PDB file of C-alpha atoms in Angstrom:
ATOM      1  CA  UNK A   9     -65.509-146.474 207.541  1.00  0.00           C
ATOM      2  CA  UNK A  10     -64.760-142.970 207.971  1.00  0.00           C
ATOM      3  CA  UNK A  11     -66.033-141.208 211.689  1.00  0.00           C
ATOM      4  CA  UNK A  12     -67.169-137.699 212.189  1.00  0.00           C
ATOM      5  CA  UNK A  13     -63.511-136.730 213.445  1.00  0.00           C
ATOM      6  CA  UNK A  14     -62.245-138.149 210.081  1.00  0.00           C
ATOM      7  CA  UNK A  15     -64.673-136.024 208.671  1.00  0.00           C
ATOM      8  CA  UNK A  16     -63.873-132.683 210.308  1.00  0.00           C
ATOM      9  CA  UNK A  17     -60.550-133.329 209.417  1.00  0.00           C
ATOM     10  CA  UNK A  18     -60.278-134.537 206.260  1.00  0.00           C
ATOM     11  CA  UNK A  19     -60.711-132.452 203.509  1.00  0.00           C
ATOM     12  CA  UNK A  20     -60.396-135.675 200.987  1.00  0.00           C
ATOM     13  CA  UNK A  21     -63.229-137.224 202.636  1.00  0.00           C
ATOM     14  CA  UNK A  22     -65.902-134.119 202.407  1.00  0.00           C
ATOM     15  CA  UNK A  23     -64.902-133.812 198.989  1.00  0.00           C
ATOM     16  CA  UNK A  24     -66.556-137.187 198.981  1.00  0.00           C
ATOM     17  CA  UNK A  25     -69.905-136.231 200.874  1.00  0.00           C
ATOM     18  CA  UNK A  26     -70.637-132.821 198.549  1.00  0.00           C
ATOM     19  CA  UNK A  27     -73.034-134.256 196.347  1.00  0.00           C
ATOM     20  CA  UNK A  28     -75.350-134.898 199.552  1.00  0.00           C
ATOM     21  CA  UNK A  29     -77.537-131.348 199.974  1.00  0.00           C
ATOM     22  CA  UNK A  30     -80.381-133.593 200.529  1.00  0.00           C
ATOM     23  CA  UNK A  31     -78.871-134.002 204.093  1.00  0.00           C
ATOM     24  CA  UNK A  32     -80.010-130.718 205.092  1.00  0.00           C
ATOM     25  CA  UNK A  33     -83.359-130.334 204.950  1.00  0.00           C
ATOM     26  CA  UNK A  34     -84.208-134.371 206.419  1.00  0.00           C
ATOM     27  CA  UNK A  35     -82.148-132.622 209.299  1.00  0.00           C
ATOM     28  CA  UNK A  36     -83.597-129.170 209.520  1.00  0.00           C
ATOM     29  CA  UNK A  37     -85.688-126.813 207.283  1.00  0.00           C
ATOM     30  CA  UNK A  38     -83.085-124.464 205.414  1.00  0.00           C
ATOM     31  CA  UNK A  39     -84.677-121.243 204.492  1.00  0.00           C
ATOM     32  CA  UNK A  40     -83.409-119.848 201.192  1.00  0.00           C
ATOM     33  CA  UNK A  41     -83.746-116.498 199.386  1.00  0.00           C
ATOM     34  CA  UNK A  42     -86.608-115.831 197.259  1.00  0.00           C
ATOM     35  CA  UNK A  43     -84.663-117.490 194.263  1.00  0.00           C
ATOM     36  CA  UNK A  44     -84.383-120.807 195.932  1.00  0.00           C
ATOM     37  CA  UNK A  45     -80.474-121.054 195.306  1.00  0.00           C
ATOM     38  CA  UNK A  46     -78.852-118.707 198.242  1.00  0.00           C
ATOM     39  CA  UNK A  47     -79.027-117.821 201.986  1.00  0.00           C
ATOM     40  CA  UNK A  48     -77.252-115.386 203.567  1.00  0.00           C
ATOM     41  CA  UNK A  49     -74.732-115.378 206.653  1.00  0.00           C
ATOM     42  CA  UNK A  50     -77.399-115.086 209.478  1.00  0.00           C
ATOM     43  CA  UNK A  51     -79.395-117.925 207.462  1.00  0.00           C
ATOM     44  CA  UNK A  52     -76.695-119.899 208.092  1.00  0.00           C
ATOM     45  CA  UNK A  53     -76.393-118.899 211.886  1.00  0.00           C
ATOM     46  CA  UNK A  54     -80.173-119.731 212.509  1.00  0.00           C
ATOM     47  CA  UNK A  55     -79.649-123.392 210.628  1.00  0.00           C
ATOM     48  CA  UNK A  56     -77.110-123.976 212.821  1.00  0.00           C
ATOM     49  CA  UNK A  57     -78.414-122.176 215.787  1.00  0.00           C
ATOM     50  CA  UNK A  58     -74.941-120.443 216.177  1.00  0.00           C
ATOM     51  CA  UNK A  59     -73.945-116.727 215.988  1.00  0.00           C
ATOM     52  CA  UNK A  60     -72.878-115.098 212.963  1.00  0.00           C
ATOM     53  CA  UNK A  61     -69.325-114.530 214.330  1.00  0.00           C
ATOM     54  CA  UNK A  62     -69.232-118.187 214.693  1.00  0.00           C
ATOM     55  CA  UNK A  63     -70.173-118.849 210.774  1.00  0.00           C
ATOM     56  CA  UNK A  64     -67.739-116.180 209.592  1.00  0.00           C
ATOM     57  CA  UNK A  65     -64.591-117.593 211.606  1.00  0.00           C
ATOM     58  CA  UNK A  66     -65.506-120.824 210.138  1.00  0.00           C
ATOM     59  CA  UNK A  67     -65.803-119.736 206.468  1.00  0.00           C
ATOM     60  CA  UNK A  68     -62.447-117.470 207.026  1.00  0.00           C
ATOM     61  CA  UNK A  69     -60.822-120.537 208.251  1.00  0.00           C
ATOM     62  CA  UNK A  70     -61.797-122.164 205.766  1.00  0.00           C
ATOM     63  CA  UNK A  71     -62.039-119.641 202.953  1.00  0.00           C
ATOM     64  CA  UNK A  72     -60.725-121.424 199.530  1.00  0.00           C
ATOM     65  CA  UNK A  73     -62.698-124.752 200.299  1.00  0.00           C
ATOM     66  CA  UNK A  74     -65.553-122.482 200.716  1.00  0.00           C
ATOM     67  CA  UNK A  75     -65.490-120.613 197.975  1.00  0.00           C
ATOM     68  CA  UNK A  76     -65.186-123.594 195.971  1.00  0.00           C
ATOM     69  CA  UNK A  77     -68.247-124.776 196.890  1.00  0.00           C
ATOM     70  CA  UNK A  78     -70.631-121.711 196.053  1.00  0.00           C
ATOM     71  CA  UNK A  79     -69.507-119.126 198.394  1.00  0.00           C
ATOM     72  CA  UNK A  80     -69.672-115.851 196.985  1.00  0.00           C
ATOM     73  CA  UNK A  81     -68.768-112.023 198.095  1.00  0.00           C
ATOM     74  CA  UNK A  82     -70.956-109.406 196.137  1.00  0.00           C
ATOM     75  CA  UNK A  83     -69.957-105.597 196.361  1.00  0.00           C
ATOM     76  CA  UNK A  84     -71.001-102.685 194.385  1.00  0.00           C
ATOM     77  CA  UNK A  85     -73.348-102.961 191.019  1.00  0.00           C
ATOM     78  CA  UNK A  86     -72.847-106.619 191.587  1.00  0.00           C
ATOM     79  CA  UNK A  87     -74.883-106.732 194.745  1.00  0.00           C
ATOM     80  CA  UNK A  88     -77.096-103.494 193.597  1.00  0.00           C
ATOM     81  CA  UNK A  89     -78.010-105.899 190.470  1.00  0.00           C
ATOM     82  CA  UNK A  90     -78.666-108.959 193.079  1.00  0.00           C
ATOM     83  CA  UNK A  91     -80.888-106.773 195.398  1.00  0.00           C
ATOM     84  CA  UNK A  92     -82.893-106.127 192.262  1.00  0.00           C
ATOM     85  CA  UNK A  93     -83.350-109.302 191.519  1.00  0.00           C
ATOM     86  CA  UNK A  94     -84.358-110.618 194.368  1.00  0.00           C
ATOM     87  CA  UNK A  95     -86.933-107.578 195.341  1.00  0.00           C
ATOM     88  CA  UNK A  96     -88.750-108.652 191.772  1.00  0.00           C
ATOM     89  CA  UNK A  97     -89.193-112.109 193.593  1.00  0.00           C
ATOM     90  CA  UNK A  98     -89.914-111.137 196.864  1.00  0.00           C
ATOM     91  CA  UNK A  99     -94.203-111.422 197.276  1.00  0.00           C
ATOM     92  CA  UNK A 100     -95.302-108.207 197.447  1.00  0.00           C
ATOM     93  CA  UNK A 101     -96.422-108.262 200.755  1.00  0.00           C
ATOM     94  CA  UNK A 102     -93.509-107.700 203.746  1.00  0.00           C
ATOM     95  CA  UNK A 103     -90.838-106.442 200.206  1.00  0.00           C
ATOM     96  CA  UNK A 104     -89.966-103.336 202.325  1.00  0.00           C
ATOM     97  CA  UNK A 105     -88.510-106.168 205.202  1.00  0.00           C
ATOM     98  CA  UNK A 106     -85.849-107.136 202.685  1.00  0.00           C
ATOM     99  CA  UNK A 107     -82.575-106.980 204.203  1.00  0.00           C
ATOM    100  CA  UNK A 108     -80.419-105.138 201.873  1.00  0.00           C
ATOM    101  CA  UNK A 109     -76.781-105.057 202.778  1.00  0.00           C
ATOM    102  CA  UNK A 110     -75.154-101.561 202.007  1.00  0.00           C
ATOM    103  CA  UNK A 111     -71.603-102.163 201.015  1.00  0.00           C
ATOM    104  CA  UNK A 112     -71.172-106.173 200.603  1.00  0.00           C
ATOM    105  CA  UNK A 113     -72.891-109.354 201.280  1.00  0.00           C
ATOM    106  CA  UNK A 114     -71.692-112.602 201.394  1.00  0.00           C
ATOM    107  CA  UNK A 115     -74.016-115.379 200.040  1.00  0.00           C
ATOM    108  CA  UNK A 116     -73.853-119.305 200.319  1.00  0.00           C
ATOM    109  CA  UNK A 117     -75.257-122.142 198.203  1.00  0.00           C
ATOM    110  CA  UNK A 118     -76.602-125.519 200.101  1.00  0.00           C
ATOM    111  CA  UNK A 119     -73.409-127.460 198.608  1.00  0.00           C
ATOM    112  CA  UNK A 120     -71.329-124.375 200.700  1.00  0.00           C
ATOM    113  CA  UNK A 121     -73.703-124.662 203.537  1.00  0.00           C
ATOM    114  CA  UNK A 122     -73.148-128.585 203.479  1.00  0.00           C
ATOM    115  CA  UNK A 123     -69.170-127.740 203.573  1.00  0.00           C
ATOM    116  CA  UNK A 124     -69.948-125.763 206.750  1.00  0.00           C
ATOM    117  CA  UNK A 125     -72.141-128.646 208.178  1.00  0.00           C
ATOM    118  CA  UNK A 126     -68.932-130.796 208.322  1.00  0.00           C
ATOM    119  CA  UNK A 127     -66.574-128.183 209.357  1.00  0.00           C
ATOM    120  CA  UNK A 128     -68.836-126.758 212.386  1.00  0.00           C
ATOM    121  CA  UNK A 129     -67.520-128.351 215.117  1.00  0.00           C
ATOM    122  CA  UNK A 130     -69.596-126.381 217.942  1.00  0.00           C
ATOM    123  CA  UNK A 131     -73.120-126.907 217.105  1.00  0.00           C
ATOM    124  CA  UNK A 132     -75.860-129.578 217.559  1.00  0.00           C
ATOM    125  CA  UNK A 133     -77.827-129.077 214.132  1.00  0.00           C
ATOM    126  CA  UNK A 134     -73.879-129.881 212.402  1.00  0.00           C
ATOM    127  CA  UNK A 135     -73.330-133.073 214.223  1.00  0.00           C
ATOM    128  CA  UNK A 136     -76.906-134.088 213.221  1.00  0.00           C
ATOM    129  CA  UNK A 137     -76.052-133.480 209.401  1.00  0.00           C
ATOM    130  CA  UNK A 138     -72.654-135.552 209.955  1.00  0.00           C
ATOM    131  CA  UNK A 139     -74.250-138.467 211.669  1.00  0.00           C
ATOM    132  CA  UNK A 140     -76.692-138.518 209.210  1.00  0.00           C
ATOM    133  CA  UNK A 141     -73.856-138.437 206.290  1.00  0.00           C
ATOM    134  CA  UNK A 142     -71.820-141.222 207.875  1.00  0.00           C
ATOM    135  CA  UNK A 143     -74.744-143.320 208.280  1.00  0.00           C
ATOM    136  CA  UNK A 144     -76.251-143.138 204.912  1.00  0.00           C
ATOM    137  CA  UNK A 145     -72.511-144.354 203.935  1.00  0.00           C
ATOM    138  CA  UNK A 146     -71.991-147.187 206.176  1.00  0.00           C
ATOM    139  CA  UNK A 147     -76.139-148.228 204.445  1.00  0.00           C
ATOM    140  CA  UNK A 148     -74.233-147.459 201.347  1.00  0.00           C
ATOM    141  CA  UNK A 149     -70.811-149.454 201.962  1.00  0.00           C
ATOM    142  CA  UNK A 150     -73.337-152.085 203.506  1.00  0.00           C
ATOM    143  CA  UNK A 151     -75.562-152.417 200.506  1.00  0.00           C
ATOM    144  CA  UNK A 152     -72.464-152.518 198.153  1.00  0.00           C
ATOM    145  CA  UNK A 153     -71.221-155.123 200.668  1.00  0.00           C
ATOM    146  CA  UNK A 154     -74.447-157.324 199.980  1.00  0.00           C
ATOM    147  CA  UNK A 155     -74.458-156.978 196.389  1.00  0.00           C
ATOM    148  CA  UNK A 156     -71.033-158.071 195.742  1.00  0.00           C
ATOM    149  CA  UNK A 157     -72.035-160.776 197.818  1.00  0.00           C
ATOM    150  CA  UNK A 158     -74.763-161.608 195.463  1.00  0.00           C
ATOM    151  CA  UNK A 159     -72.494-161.093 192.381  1.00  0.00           C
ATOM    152  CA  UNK A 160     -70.221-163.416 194.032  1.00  0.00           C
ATOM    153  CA  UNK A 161     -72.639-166.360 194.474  1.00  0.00           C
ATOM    154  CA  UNK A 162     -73.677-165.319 190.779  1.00  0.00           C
ATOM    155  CA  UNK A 163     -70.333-166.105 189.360  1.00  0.00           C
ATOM    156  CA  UNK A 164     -69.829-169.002 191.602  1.00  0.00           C
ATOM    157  CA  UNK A 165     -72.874-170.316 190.363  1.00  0.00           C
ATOM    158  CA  UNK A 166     -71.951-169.714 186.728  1.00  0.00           C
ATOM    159  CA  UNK A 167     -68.528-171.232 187.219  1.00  0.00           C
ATOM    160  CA  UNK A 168     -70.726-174.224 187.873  1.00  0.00           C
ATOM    161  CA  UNK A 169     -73.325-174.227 184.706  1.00  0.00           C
ATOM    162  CA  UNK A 170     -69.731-173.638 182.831  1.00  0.00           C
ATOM    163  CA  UNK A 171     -68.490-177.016 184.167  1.00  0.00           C
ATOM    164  CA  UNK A 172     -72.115-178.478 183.854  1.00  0.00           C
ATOM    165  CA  UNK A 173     -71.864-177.138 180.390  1.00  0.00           C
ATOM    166  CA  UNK A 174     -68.092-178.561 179.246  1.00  0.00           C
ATOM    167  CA  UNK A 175     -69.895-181.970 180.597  1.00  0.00           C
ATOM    168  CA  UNK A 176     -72.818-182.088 178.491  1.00  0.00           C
ATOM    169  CA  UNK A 177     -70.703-181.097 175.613  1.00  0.00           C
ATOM    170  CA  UNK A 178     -69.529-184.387 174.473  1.00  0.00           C
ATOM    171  CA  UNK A 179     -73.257-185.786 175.518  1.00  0.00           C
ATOM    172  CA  UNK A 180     -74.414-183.451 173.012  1.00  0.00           C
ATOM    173  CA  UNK A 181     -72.087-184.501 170.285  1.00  0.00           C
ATOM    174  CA  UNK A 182     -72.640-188.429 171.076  1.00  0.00           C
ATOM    175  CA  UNK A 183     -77.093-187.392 170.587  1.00  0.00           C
ATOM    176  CA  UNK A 184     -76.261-185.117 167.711  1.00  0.00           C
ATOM    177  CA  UNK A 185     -74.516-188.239 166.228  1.00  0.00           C
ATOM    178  CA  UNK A 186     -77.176-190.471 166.786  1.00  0.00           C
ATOM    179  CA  UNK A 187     -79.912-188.533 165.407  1.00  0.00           C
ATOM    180  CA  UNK A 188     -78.120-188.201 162.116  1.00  0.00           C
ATOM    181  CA  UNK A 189     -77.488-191.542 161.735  1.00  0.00           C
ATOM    182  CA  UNK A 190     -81.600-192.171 163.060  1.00  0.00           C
ATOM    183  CA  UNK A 191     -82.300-189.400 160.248  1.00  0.00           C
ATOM    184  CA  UNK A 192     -80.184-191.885 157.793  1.00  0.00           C
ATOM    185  CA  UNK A 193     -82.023-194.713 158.960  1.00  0.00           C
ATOM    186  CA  UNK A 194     -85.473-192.912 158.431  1.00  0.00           C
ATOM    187  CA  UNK A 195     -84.457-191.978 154.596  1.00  0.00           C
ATOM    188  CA  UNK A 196     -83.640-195.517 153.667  1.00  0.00           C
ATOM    189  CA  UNK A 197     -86.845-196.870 155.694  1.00  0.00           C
ATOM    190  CA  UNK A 198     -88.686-194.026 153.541  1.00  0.00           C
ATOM    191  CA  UNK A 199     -86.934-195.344 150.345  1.00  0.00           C
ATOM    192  CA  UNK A 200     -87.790-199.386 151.025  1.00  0.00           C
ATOM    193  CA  UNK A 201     -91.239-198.277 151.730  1.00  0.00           C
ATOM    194  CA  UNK A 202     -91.530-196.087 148.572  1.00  0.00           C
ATOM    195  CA  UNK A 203     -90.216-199.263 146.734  1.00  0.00           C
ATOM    196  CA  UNK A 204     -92.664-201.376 148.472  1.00  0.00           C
ATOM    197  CA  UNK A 205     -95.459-199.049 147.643  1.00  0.00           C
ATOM    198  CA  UNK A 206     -94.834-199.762 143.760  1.00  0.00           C
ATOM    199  CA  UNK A 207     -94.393-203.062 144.305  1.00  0.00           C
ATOM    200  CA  UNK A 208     -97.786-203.272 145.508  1.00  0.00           C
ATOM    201  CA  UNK A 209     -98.980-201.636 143.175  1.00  0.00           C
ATOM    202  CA  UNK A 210     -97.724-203.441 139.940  1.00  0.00           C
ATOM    203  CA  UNK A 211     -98.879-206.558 142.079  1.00  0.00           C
ATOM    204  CA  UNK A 212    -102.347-204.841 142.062  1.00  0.00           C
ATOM    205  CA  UNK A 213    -102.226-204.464 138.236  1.00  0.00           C
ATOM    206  CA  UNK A 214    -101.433-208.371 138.145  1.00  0.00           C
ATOM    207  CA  UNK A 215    -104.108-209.138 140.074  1.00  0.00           C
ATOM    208  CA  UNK A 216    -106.146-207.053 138.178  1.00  0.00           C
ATOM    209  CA  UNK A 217    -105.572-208.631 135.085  1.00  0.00           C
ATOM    210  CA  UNK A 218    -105.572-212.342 136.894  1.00  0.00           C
ATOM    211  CA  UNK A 219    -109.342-211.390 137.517  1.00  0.00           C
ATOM    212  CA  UNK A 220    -110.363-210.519 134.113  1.00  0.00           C
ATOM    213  CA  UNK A 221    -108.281-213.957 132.206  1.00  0.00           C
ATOM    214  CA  UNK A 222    -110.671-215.891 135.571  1.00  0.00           C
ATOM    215  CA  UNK A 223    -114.047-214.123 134.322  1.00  0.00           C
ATOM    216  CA  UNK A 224    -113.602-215.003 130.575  1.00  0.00           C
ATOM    217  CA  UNK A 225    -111.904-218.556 131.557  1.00  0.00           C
ATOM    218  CA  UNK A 226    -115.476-218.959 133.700  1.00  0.00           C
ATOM    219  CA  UNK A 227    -117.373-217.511 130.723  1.00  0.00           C
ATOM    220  CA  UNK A 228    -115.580-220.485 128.222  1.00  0.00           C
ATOM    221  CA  UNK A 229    -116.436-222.967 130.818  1.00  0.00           C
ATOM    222  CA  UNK A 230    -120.225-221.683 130.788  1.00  0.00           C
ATOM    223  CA  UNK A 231    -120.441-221.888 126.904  1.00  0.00           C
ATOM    224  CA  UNK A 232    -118.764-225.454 127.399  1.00  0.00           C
ATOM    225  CA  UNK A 233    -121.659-226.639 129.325  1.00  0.00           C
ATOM    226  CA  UNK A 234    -124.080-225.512 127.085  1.00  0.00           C
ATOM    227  CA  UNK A 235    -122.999-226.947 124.468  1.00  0.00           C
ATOM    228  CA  UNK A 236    -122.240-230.211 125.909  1.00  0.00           C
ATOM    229  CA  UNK A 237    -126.520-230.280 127.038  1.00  0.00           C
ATOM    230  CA  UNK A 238    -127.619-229.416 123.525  1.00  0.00           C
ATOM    231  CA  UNK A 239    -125.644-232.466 122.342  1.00  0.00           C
ATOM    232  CA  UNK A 240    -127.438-234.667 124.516  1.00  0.00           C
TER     233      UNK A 240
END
């Protein structure tokens, strides 16, 4: 887990924290130019409640790290073309309070102003931003802690459905056996019972015609009798 000194130290490990502008204003309102992307040298002091002398020693120190995160120098129909720009922002009331810088002026980005953050060694508002860097890493490293815990459990628990599964394999194969030979069984019972079923049913027609040789041997019998009275 890196600590502030690592941090004021390393460039590796700011590299790392860039992406974090956020930082800034959760510590301290920053107070940007009218187009919301740069602040100037003494908007830097007053973040970090330093002098300007103190900001430029730091960014001259520090000059190609800087510049690599947003710093920028603007001289002649460079800065005459930003001053323009920015006047056509500016609300029209207080435009004639615009600083404009005569010869150069030296602008910074919140990624540059972050860089300073965790270079400023002598100021209050700079530790704040660092603390608050490190900490939301050691929640980070924590939370990645905790979820490859979780994953862990996850795979240990599927390293035991994988066993459970290789068990039930051969279960599987001894049921899936089974039922086909139950399915066999069930297709002879259905052919038997088919057979059965015209079985009964010629047995029906025999019975049928049993009835009809018992009705005509009762209607003999009748005549029979009949006769056998008139005789008498």
């Amino acid at each position: 887990m890196p600590t502030e000194v690592a941090l004021l130290e390393s460039r590796a490990l700011r590299v790392e924290q860039m992406g974090r502008v956020d930082v800034l204003d959760k510590v301290k309102s920053l107070v940007m130019l009218p187009d919301g992307i740069h602040v100037r040298t003494e908007d830097v002091a007053r973040y970090f409640e330093v002098s300007t002398e103190v900001v430029k020693k730091v960014t001259q120190r520090h000059r190609v790290e800087v510049s690599e995160n947003g710093l920028k120098l603007l001289r002649g129909a460079e800065l005459q073309k930003f001053h323009r720009d920015m006047l056509s922002l500016w609300d029209g009331e207080g435009v004639e309070s615009y600083p404009q810088a005569a010869t150069q002026l030296t602008l910074y980005t919140r990624r540059t102003v972050l860089n300073i953050a965790m270079l400023l060694r002598d100021s209050d508002i700079a530790r704040c931003v660092r603390t608050y860097l490190l900490d939301a890493e050691r929640d980070l490293r924590a939370g990645y802690a905790s979820l490859e815990h979780r994953v862990t459990r996850v795979e240990s628990c599927l390293a035991g459905v994988g066993s459970a599964l290789q068990e039930l394999g051969p279960v599987l194969d001894r049921m899936s056996h089974r039922l086909d030979s139950l399915d066999r069984r069930l297709d002879a019972t259905h052919q038997v019972v088919g057979a059965m079923s015209v079985r009964l049913g010629h047995v029906a027609e025999d019975i049928a015609r049993i009835d009809g040789r018992m009705d005509e041997l009762a209607r003999s019998l009748k005549d029979l009798n009949r006769r056998r009275d008139k005789r008498r």
